[in-house]
């Protein structure tokens, strides 16, 4: 039986470069929503620490960090947010971006999160995503997006490991949105989807 204290959660789902982080940062400004991007949690690690070195080892090759490490870091980060009153589970929705990344993570996180909706940002042209990520690498100084070979490997990892994660959730929770629309257009579609679930 699942515990009653699971966090009410909306997943922001999609391949690297589809704009999950961009939309999450905007939505984070709306009272009642707290955005947590797993990638940012990992990139904030001290790269000289044990976990930081593990993250660097995997991310530099475009690979995911091991599930147990990703989930433990996520749990620690959420605990800190709760203690600091930046996330109040009784009134806030958690917007998760970048986790769960695969089916084992999704199953392991069922005891922590109550997924109410999945915003699936979809782009069917990988070349659009490659271009976006290369641009982002220079703009945000993200070393994990500099090498095009690494970018393409990340997209392959997404298709083989992350995309199947959607099958873990009921189809009626999934709201598919065209990620190639303008950021404002995507935001409008997301907020419309929220109205249907939260009303």
mmCIF file of C-alpha atoms in Angstrom:
data_model
loop_
_atom_site.group_PDB
_atom_site.id
_atom_site.type_symbol
_atom_site.label_atom_id
_atom_site.label_comp_id
_atom_site.label_asym_id
_atom_site.label_seq_id
_atom_site.Cartn_x
_atom_site.Cartn_y
_atom_site.Cartn_z
ATOM 1 C CA UNK A 1 0.000 0.000 0.000
ATOM 2 C CA UNK A 2 1.262 3.484 -0.910
ATOM 3 C CA UNK A 3 1.766 5.999 1.921
ATOM 4 C CA UNK A 4 -0.704 8.879 2.280
ATOM 5 C CA UNK A 5 2.030 11.498 2.379
ATOM 6 C CA UNK A 6 3.031 11.383 -1.270
ATOM 7 C CA UNK A 7 3.665 14.755 -2.925
ATOM 8 C CA UNK A 8 1.067 15.981 -5.419
ATOM 9 C CA UNK A 9 3.087 16.086 -8.618
ATOM 10 C CA UNK A 10 2.924 17.222 -12.218
ATOM 11 C CA UNK A 11 5.642 15.782 -14.446
ATOM 12 C CA UNK A 12 7.143 17.960 -17.188
ATOM 13 C CA UNK A 13 8.249 15.313 -19.650
ATOM 14 C CA UNK A 14 10.148 15.414 -22.932
ATOM 15 C CA UNK A 15 13.479 14.968 -24.675
ATOM 16 C CA UNK A 16 16.464 17.181 -23.887
ATOM 17 C CA UNK A 17 16.003 20.540 -25.610
ATOM 18 C CA UNK A 18 12.202 20.539 -25.666
ATOM 19 C CA UNK A 19 12.000 23.432 -23.208
ATOM 20 C CA UNK A 20 11.184 21.659 -19.945
ATOM 21 C CA UNK A 21 13.476 23.896 -17.927
ATOM 22 C CA UNK A 22 12.306 27.092 -19.620
ATOM 23 C CA UNK A 23 8.656 26.331 -18.891
ATOM 24 C CA UNK A 24 9.420 25.048 -15.403
ATOM 25 C CA UNK A 25 11.174 28.280 -14.415
ATOM 26 C CA UNK A 26 8.194 30.333 -15.592
ATOM 27 C CA UNK A 27 5.667 28.106 -13.813
ATOM 28 C CA UNK A 28 7.774 28.238 -10.653
ATOM 29 C CA UNK A 29 6.829 31.923 -10.360
ATOM 30 C CA UNK A 30 3.132 31.013 -9.985
ATOM 31 C CA UNK A 31 2.056 30.568 -6.345
ATOM 32 C CA UNK A 32 1.225 26.961 -5.596
ATOM 33 C CA UNK A 33 3.819 25.451 -7.949
ATOM 34 C CA UNK A 34 7.386 24.475 -7.068
ATOM 35 C CA UNK A 35 9.631 23.482 -9.972
ATOM 36 C CA UNK A 36 12.471 21.024 -9.368
ATOM 37 C CA UNK A 37 14.761 20.190 -12.291
ATOM 38 C CA UNK A 38 16.835 17.107 -11.598
ATOM 39 C CA UNK A 39 19.503 18.272 -14.056
ATOM 40 C CA UNK A 40 19.992 21.524 -12.166
ATOM 41 C CA UNK A 41 20.197 19.651 -8.864
ATOM 42 C CA UNK A 42 22.947 17.482 -10.327
ATOM 43 C CA UNK A 43 24.786 20.373 -11.993
ATOM 44 C CA UNK A 44 24.817 22.263 -8.680
ATOM 45 C CA UNK A 45 26.918 19.518 -7.093
ATOM 46 C CA UNK A 46 30.471 20.286 -6.034
ATOM 47 C CA UNK A 47 32.390 18.541 -8.836
ATOM 48 C CA UNK A 48 35.197 17.769 -6.374
ATOM 49 C CA UNK A 49 32.845 15.825 -4.087
ATOM 50 C CA UNK A 50 32.271 12.079 -4.449
ATOM 51 C CA UNK A 51 28.788 12.523 -5.953
ATOM 52 C CA UNK A 52 29.995 15.414 -8.084
ATOM 53 C CA UNK A 53 32.709 13.236 -9.607
ATOM 54 C CA UNK A 54 30.172 10.494 -10.309
ATOM 55 C CA UNK A 55 27.885 13.017 -12.037
ATOM 56 C CA UNK A 56 30.779 14.397 -14.116
ATOM 57 C CA UNK A 57 31.864 10.897 -15.148
ATOM 58 C CA UNK A 58 28.433 10.051 -16.548
ATOM 59 C CA UNK A 59 27.263 13.429 -17.886
ATOM 60 C CA UNK A 60 30.457 14.050 -19.862
ATOM 61 C CA UNK A 61 29.573 10.939 -21.891
ATOM 62 C CA UNK A 62 25.910 11.893 -22.258
ATOM 63 C CA UNK A 63 24.829 9.111 -19.919
ATOM 64 C CA UNK A 64 22.449 9.167 -16.946
ATOM 65 C CA UNK A 65 23.730 8.900 -13.388
ATOM 66 C CA UNK A 66 22.769 5.651 -11.609
ATOM 67 C CA UNK A 67 19.159 5.514 -10.408
ATOM 68 C CA UNK A 68 19.927 5.174 -6.702
ATOM 69 C CA UNK A 69 22.122 8.291 -6.746
ATOM 70 C CA UNK A 70 19.617 10.350 -8.730
ATOM 71 C CA UNK A 71 16.722 9.439 -6.419
ATOM 72 C CA UNK A 72 18.746 9.996 -3.244
ATOM 73 C CA UNK A 73 19.876 13.446 -4.420
ATOM 74 C CA UNK A 74 16.280 14.280 -5.360
ATOM 75 C CA UNK A 75 14.981 13.197 -1.947
ATOM 76 C CA UNK A 76 17.671 15.198 -0.127
ATOM 77 C CA UNK A 77 16.877 18.280 -2.208
ATOM 78 C CA UNK A 78 13.113 17.996 -1.594
ATOM 79 C CA UNK A 79 13.695 17.513 2.152
ATOM 80 C CA UNK A 80 15.740 20.722 2.174
ATOM 81 C CA UNK A 81 12.992 22.615 0.333
ATOM 82 C CA UNK A 82 10.402 21.428 2.864
ATOM 83 C CA UNK A 83 12.583 22.357 5.851
ATOM 84 C CA UNK A 84 13.233 25.797 4.371
ATOM 85 C CA UNK A 85 9.459 26.238 3.717
ATOM 86 C CA UNK A 86 10.130 26.775 0.017
ATOM 87 C CA UNK A 87 7.953 23.754 -0.729
ATOM 88 C CA UNK A 88 4.817 23.243 1.371
ATOM 89 C CA UNK A 89 3.358 19.877 0.318
ATOM 90 C CA UNK A 90 -0.035 20.578 1.864
ATOM 91 C CA UNK A 91 -0.645 23.512 -0.506
ATOM 92 C CA UNK A 92 1.934 23.280 -3.323
ATOM 93 C CA UNK A 93 2.138 21.129 -6.433
ATOM 94 C CA UNK A 94 5.579 19.749 -7.256
ATOM 95 C CA UNK A 95 6.608 20.272 -10.891
ATOM 96 C CA UNK A 96 9.217 17.618 -11.668
ATOM 97 C CA UNK A 97 11.511 17.962 -14.661
ATOM 98 C CA UNK A 98 14.101 15.336 -15.562
ATOM 99 C CA UNK A 99 13.035 12.665 -13.106
ATOM 100 C CA UNK A 100 11.919 9.881 -13.299
ATOM 101 C CA UNK A 101 14.172 9.147 -16.279
ATOM 102 C CA UNK A 102 13.339 5.479 -16.716
ATOM 103 C CA UNK A 103 10.870 2.794 -15.674
ATOM 104 C CA UNK A 104 12.812 1.601 -12.584
ATOM 105 C CA UNK A 105 12.966 5.207 -11.318
ATOM 106 C CA UNK A 106 9.249 5.680 -11.966
ATOM 107 C CA UNK A 107 8.431 2.538 -9.980
ATOM 108 C CA UNK A 108 10.797 3.525 -7.156
ATOM 109 C CA UNK A 109 9.287 7.003 -6.927
ATOM 110 C CA UNK A 110 5.664 5.845 -6.743
ATOM 111 C CA UNK A 111 5.959 5.804 -2.964
ATOM 112 C CA UNK A 112 7.054 9.468 -2.951
ATOM 113 C CA UNK A 113 4.905 11.165 -5.593
ATOM 114 C CA UNK A 114 1.256 11.177 -6.573
ATOM 115 C CA UNK A 115 1.334 12.043 -10.279
ATOM 116 C CA UNK A 116 -1.767 14.075 -11.168
ATOM 117 C CA UNK A 117 -0.726 15.090 -14.689
ATOM 118 C CA UNK A 118 2.072 14.706 -17.243
ATOM 119 C CA UNK A 119 2.911 17.585 -19.564
ATOM 120 C CA UNK A 120 4.593 15.874 -22.522
ATOM 121 C CA UNK A 121 6.589 18.387 -24.589
ATOM 122 C CA UNK A 122 7.107 16.625 -27.898
ATOM 123 C CA UNK A 123 9.386 17.424 -30.836
ATOM 124 C CA UNK A 124 9.610 14.897 -33.642
ATOM 125 C CA UNK A 125 12.635 16.465 -35.386
ATOM 126 C CA UNK A 126 15.872 15.633 -33.517
ATOM 127 C CA UNK A 127 17.795 18.212 -35.559
ATOM 128 C CA UNK A 128 15.729 20.980 -33.950
ATOM 129 C CA UNK A 129 16.723 19.647 -30.520
ATOM 130 C CA UNK A 130 20.424 19.382 -31.468
ATOM 131 C CA UNK A 131 20.402 23.007 -32.629
ATOM 132 C CA UNK A 132 18.647 24.181 -29.469
ATOM 133 C CA UNK A 133 21.028 22.335 -27.179
ATOM 134 C CA UNK A 134 24.151 23.609 -28.927
ATOM 135 C CA UNK A 135 22.818 27.151 -28.616
ATOM 136 C CA UNK A 136 21.979 26.570 -24.957
ATOM 137 C CA UNK A 137 25.467 25.228 -24.238
ATOM 138 C CA UNK A 138 27.096 28.513 -25.215
ATOM 139 C CA UNK A 139 24.400 30.697 -23.655
ATOM 140 C CA UNK A 140 24.287 28.909 -20.294
ATOM 141 C CA UNK A 141 27.863 27.551 -20.257
ATOM 142 C CA UNK A 142 26.610 23.971 -19.911
ATOM 143 C CA UNK A 143 29.560 21.664 -20.526
ATOM 144 C CA UNK A 144 27.248 18.657 -20.965
ATOM 145 C CA UNK A 145 25.735 20.196 -24.136
ATOM 146 C CA UNK A 146 28.888 21.379 -25.926
ATOM 147 C CA UNK A 147 29.823 18.264 -27.891
ATOM 148 C CA UNK A 148 27.376 17.349 -30.681
ATOM 149 C CA UNK A 149 28.236 13.653 -30.394
ATOM 150 C CA UNK A 150 27.347 13.783 -26.688
ATOM 151 C CA UNK A 151 24.093 15.609 -27.511
ATOM 152 C CA UNK A 152 23.074 12.947 -30.024
ATOM 153 C CA UNK A 153 23.955 10.229 -27.538
ATOM 154 C CA UNK A 154 21.743 11.927 -24.925
ATOM 155 C CA UNK A 155 18.855 11.956 -27.390
ATOM 156 C CA UNK A 156 19.395 8.254 -28.110
ATOM 157 C CA UNK A 157 19.462 7.550 -24.366
ATOM 158 C CA UNK A 158 16.210 9.452 -24.015
ATOM 159 C CA UNK A 159 14.499 7.402 -26.736
ATOM 160 C CA UNK A 160 15.714 4.062 -25.380
ATOM 161 C CA UNK A 161 15.406 4.673 -21.624
ATOM 162 C CA UNK A 162 13.224 7.684 -20.834
ATOM 163 C CA UNK A 163 10.479 7.720 -23.473
ATOM 164 C CA UNK A 164 9.198 4.254 -22.389
ATOM 165 C CA UNK A 165 8.605 5.696 -18.898
ATOM 166 C CA UNK A 166 5.324 7.167 -20.148
ATOM 167 C CA UNK A 167 3.915 3.628 -20.315
ATOM 168 C CA UNK A 168 4.068 3.496 -16.493
ATOM 169 C CA UNK A 169 1.285 6.078 -16.180
ATOM 170 C CA UNK A 170 -2.382 6.036 -17.248
ATOM 171 C CA UNK A 171 -2.779 7.552 -20.742
ATOM 172 C CA UNK A 172 -5.463 9.956 -19.529
ATOM 173 C CA UNK A 173 -2.858 11.738 -17.379
ATOM 174 C CA UNK A 174 -0.721 12.616 -20.413
ATOM 175 C CA UNK A 175 -1.208 15.972 -22.143
ATOM 176 C CA UNK A 176 0.883 16.150 -25.320
ATOM 177 C CA UNK A 177 2.073 19.625 -26.370
ATOM 178 C CA UNK A 178 4.019 20.655 -29.488
ATOM 179 C CA UNK A 179 7.428 21.763 -28.196
ATOM 180 C CA UNK A 180 8.274 23.498 -31.498
ATOM 181 C CA UNK A 181 5.682 26.215 -30.808
ATOM 182 C CA UNK A 182 6.882 29.528 -29.362
ATOM 183 C CA UNK A 183 7.628 29.529 -25.610
ATOM 184 C CA UNK A 184 4.521 31.695 -25.083
ATOM 185 C CA UNK A 185 2.407 29.283 -27.133
ATOM 186 C CA UNK A 186 3.708 26.292 -25.184
ATOM 187 C CA UNK A 187 3.054 28.092 -21.888
ATOM 188 C CA UNK A 188 -0.513 28.838 -22.948
ATOM 189 C CA UNK A 189 -1.116 25.163 -23.760
ATOM 190 C CA UNK A 190 0.350 24.102 -20.407
ATOM 191 C CA UNK A 191 -1.793 26.514 -18.379
ATOM 192 C CA UNK A 192 -4.897 25.369 -20.284
ATOM 193 C CA UNK A 193 -3.998 21.769 -19.398
ATOM 194 C CA UNK A 194 -3.552 22.757 -15.740
ATOM 195 C CA UNK A 195 -7.023 24.324 -15.640
ATOM 196 C CA UNK A 196 -8.616 21.037 -16.639
ATOM 197 C CA UNK A 197 -6.837 19.109 -13.884
ATOM 198 C CA UNK A 198 -6.817 21.648 -11.058
ATOM 199 C CA UNK A 199 -10.303 23.093 -11.432
#
